[in-house]
mmCIF file of C-alpha atoms in Angstrom:
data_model
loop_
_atom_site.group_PDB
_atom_site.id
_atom_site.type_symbol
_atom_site.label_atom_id
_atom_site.label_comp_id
_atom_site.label_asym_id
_atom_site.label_seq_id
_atom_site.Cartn_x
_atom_site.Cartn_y
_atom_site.Cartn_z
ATOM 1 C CA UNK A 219 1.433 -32.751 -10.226
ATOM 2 C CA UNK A 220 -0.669 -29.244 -9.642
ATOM 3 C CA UNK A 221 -0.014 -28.052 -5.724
ATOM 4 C CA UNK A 222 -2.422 -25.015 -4.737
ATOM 5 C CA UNK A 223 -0.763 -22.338 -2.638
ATOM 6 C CA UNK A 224 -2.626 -20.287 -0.345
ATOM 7 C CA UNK A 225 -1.465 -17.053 1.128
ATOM 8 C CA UNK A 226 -2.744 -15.506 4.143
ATOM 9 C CA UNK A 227 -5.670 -13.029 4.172
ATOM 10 C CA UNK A 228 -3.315 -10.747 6.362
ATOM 11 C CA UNK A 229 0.418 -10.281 5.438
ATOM 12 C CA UNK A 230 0.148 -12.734 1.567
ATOM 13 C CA UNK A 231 2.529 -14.890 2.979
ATOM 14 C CA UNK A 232 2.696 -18.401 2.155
ATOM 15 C CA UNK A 233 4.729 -19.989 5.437
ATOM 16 C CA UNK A 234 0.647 -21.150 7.018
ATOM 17 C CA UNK A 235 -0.385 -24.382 8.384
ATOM 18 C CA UNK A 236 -3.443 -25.788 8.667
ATOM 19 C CA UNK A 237 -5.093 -24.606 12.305
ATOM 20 C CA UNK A 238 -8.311 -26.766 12.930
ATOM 21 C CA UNK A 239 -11.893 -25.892 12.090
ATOM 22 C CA UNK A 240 -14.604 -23.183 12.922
ATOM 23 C CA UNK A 241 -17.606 -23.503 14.219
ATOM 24 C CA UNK A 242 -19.087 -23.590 10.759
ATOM 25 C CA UNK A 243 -16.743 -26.482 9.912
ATOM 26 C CA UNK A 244 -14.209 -24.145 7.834
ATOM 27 C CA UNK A 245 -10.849 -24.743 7.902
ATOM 28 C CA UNK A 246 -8.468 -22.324 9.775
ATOM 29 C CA UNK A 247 -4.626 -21.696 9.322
ATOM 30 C CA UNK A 248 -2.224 -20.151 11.118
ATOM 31 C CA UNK A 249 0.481 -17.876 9.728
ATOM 32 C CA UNK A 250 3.487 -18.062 11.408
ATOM 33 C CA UNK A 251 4.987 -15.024 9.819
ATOM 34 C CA UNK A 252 2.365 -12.240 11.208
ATOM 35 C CA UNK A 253 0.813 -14.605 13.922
ATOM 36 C CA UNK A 254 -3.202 -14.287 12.685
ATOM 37 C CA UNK A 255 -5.536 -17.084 12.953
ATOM 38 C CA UNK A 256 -8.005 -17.024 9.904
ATOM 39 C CA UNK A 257 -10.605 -19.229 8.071
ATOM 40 C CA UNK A 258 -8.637 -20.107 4.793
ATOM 41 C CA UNK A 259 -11.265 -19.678 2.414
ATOM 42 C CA UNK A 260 -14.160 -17.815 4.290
ATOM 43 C CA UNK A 261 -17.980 -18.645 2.482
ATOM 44 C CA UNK A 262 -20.025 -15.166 2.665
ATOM 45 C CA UNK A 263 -22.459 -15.489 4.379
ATOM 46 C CA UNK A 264 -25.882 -13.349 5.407
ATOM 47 C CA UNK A 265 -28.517 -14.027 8.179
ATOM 48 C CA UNK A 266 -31.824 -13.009 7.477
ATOM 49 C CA UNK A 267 -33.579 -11.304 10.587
ATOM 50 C CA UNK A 268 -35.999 -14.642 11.163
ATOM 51 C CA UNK A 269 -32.479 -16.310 11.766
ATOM 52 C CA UNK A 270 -31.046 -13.744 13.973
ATOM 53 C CA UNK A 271 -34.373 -13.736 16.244
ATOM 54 C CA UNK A 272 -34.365 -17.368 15.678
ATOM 55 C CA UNK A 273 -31.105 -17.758 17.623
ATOM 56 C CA UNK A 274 -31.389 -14.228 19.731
ATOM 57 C CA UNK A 275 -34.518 -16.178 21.311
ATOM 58 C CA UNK A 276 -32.370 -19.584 21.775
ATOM 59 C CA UNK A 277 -29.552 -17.295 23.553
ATOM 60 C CA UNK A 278 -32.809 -15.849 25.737
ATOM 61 C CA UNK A 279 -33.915 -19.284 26.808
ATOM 62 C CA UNK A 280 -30.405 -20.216 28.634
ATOM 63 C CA UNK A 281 -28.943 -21.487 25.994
ATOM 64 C CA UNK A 282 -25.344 -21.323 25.964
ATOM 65 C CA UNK A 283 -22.838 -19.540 23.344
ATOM 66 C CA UNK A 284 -21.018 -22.756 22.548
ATOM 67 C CA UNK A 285 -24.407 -24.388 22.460
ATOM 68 C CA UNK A 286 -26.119 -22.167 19.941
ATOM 69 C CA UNK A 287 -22.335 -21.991 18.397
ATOM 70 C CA UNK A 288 -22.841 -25.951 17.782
ATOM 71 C CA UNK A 289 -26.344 -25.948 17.051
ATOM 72 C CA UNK A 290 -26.785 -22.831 14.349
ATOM 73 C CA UNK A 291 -22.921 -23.507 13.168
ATOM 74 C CA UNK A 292 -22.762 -19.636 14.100
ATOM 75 C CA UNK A 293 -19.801 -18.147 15.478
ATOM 76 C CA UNK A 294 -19.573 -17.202 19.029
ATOM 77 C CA UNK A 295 -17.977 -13.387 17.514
ATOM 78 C CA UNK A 296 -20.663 -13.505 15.615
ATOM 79 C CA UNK A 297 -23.013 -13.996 18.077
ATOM 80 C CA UNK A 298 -21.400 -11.112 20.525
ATOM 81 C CA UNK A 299 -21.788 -8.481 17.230
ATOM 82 C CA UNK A 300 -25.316 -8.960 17.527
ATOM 83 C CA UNK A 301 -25.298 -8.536 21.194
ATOM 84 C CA UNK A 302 -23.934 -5.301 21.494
ATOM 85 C CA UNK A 303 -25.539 -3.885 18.632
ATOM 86 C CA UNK A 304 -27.938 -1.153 19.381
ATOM 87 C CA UNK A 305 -27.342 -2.126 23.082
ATOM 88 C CA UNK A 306 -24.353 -0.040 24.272
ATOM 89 C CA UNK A 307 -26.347 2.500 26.184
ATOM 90 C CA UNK A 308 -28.003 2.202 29.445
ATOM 91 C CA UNK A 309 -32.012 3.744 28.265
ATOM 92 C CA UNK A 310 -34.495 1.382 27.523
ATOM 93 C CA UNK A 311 -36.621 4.405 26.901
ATOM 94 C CA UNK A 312 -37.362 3.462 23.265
ATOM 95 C CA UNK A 313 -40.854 1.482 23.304
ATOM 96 C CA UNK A 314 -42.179 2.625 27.052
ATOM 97 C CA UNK A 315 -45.276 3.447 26.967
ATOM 98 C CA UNK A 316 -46.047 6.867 28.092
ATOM 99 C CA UNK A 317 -46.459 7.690 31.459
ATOM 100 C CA UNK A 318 -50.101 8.479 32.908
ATOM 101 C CA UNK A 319 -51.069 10.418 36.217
ATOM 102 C CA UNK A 320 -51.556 8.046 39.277
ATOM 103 C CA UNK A 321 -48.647 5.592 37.440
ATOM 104 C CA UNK A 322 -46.477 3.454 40.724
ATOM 105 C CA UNK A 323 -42.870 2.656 40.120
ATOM 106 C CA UNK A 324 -41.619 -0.716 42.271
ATOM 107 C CA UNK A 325 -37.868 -0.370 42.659
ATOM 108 C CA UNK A 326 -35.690 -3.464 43.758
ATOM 109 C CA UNK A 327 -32.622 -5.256 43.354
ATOM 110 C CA UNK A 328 -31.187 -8.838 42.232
ATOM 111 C CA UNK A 329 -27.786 -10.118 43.139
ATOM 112 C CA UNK A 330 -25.084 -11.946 40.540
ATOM 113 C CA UNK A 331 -21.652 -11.752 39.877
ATOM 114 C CA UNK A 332 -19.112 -11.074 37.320
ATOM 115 C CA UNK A 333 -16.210 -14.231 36.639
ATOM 116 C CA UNK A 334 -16.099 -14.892 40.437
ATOM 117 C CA UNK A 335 -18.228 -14.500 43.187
ATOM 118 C CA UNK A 336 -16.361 -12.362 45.402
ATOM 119 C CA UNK A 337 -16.919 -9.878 42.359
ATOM 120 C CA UNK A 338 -20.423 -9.271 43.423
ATOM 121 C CA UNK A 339 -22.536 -7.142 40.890
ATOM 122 C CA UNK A 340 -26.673 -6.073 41.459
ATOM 123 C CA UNK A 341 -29.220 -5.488 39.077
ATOM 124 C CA UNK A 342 -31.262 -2.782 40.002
ATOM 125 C CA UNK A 343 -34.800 -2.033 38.451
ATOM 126 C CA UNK A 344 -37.183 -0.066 38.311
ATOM 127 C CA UNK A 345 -40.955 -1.007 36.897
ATOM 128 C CA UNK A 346 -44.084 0.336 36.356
ATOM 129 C CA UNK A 347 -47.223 -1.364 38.019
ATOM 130 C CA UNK A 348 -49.484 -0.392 35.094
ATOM 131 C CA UNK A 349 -48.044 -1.609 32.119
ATOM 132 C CA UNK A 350 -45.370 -4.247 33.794
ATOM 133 C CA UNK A 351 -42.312 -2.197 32.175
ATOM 134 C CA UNK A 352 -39.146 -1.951 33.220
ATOM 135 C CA UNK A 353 -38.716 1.941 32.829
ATOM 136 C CA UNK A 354 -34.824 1.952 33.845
ATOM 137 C CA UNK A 355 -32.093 -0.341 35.155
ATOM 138 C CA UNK A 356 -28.678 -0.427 36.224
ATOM 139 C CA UNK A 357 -25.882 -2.833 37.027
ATOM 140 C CA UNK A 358 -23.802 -1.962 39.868
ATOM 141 C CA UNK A 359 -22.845 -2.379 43.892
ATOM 142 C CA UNK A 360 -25.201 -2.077 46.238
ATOM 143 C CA UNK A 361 -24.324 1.235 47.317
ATOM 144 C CA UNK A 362 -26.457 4.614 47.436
ATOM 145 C CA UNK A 363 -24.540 6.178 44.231
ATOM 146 C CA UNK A 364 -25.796 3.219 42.074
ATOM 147 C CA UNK A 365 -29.415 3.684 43.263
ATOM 148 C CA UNK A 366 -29.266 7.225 42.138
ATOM 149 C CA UNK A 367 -27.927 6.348 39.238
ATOM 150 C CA UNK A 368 -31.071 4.466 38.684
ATOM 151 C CA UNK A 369 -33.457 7.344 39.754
ATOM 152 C CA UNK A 370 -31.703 9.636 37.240
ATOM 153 C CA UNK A 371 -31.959 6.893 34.283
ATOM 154 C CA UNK A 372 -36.082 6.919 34.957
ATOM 155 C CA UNK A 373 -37.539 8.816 32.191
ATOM 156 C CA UNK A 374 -38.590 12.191 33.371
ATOM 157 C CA UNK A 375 -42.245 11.776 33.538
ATOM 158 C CA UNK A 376 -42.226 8.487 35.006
ATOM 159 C CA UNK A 377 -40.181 9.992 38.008
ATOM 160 C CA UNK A 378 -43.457 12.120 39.295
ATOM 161 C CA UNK A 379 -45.037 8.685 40.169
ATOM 162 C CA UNK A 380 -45.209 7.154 43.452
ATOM 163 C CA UNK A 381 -42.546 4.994 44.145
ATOM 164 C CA UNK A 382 -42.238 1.554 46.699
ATOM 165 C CA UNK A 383 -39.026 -0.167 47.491
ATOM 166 C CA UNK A 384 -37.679 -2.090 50.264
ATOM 167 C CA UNK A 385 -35.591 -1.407 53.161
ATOM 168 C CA UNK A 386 -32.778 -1.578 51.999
ATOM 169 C CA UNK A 387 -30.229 1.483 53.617
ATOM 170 C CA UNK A 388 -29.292 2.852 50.379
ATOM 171 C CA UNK A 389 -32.726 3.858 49.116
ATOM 172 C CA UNK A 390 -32.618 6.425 52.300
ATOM 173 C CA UNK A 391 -30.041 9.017 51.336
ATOM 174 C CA UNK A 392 -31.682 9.037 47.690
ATOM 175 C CA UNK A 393 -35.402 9.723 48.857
ATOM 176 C CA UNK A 394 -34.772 11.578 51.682
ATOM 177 C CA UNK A 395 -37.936 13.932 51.926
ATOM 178 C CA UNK A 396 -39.846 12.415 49.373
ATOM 179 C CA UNK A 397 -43.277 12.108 50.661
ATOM 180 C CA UNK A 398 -44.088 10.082 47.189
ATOM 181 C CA UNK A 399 -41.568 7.487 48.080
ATOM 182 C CA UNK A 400 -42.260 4.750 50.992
ATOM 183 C CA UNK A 401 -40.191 1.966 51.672
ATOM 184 C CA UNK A 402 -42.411 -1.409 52.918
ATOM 185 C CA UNK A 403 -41.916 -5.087 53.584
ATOM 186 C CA UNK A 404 -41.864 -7.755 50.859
ATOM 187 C CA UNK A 405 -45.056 -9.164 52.658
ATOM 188 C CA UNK A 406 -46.611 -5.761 51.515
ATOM 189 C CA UNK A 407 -47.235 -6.788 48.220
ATOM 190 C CA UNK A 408 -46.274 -3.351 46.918
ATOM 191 C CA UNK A 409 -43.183 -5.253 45.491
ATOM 192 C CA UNK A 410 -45.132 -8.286 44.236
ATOM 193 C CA UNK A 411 -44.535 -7.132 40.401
ATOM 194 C CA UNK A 412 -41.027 -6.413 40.363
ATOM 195 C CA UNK A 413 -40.189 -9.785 42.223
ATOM 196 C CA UNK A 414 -42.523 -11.619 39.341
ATOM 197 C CA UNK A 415 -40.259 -10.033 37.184
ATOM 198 C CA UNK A 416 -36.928 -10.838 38.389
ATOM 199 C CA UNK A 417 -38.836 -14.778 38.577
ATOM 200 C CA UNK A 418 -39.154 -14.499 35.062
ATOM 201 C CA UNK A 419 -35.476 -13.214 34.636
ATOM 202 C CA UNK A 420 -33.948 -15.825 36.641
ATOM 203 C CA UNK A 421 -35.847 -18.522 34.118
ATOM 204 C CA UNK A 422 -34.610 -16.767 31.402
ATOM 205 C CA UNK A 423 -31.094 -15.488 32.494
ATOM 206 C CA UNK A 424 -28.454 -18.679 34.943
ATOM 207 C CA UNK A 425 -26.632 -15.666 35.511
ATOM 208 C CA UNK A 426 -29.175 -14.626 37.651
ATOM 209 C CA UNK A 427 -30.327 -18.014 39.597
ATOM 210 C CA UNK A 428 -29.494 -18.146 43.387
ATOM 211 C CA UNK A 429 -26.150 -20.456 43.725
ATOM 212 C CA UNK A 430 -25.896 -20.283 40.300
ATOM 213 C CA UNK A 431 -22.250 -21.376 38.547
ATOM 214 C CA UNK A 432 -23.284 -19.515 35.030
ATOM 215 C CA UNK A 433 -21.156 -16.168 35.221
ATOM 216 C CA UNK A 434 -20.233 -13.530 33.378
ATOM 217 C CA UNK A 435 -17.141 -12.525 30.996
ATOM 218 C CA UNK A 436 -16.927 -9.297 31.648
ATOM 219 C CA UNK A 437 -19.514 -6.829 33.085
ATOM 220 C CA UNK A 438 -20.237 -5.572 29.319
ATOM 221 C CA UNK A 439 -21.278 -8.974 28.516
ATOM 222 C CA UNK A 440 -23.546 -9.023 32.041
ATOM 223 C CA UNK A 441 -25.314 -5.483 30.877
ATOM 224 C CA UNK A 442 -25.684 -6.440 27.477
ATOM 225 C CA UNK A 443 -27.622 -9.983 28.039
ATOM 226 C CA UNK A 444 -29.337 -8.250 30.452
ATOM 227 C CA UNK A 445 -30.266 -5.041 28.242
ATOM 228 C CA UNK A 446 -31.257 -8.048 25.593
ATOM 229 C CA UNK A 447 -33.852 -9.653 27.955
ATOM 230 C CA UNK A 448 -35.208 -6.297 29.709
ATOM 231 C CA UNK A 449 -36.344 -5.198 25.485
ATOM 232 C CA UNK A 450 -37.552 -8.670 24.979
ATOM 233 C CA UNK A 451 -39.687 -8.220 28.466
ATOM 234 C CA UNK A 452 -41.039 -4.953 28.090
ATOM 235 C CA UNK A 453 -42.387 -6.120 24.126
ATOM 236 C CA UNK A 454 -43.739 -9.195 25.567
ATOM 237 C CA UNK A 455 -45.831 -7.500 28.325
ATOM 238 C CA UNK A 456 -47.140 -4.062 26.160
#
């Protein structure tokens, strides 16, 4: 009788048992000797770019990671690679259009929340009325140091526009003696763009849906879905 051995990828050793499947519906071991939990005998595999949009645009309509997981037979660490590649940094500079004279910014903010919703988190944006861009954004508190971090993410020549926002207390300390800046009531409609956007986002995104139970990992997972969207947005609009 012929027995096949296999060793794990790891350490070689031979002391494994059998550990469940993958996504994929590969078996997985477990090697008790140096602890790692592997697919025994791993298929290489590529994905062409009209798959990776392909399920990029599934993970943009709502759906899931153990959804598209099931669905695509993709793994979820898979899935997260593709996520934060290219999107570590905070710009979305790259594909703005440039900025013209008489150009209005709308700058506003959208509340969710990171594993638990005492851990409160807000997107703040800001968008250009002309071309319906978001020019910068950043995830933070709600405090006056996170909206100038937003004013100093704006691309220099958008930031000689005319600006509108709300309000809110901490747009004061930031503007303070900016005659280009004025702060107005929603029923303005000098903030009607930037709320269609964060409509749109909050069809897109159940992270961002008021009373929503969809939350976050981690706050790099929150910018980086977010980052994901905000390029998909700003190519759908130009």
């Amino acid at each position: 009788m012929i027995q096949e051995t296999h060793e794990c990828r790891e350490c070689g050793s031979s002391n494994i048992i059998k550990n469940g499947h993958s996504a994929s519906g590969s078996q997985q071991y477990h090697c008790k000797d140096c602890g790692a939990h592997k697919v025994l005998d791993p298929e290489p595999r590529g994905y062409s770019e009209e798959e990776k949009e392909k399920i990029l645009r599934a993970y943009r309509e709502r759906g899931s990671k153990r959804a598209i997981s099931r669905i695509f037979g993709i793994s979820r660490n898979t899935l997260n690679r593709w996520l934060k590649k290219g999107r570590e940094a905070d710009s979305v500079a790259e594909g703005l259009r440039s900025a013209e004279e008489g150009d209005t910014l709308e700058l506003d903010e959208c509340w969710t929340y990171v594993r638990k919703r005492s851990n409160k988190r807000w997107l703040w944006v800001a968008l250009c009325r002309r071309t319906r861009q978001v020019v910068a954004f950043v995830i933070g508190d709600r405090s006056a140091r996170t909206c100038a971090r937003l004013w100093s993410r704006i691309p220099e020549d958008y930031r000689q526009a005319k600006s509108f926002s709300d309000f809110w207390k901490s747009y004061r300390p930031v503007f303070a003696g900016d005659p280009s800046h004025r702060q107005v009531g929603k029923s303005s409609g000098e903030l009607a763009h930037v709320e269609r956007f964060f409509g749109r986002l909050r069809q897109k995104l159940a992270r961002y849906v008021r009373r929503t139970r969809a939350a976050s990992e981690s706050e790099r997972m929150l910018h980086l879905t977010t980052k994901l969207f905000v390029e998909w947005y700003n190519e759908a609009v130009t």
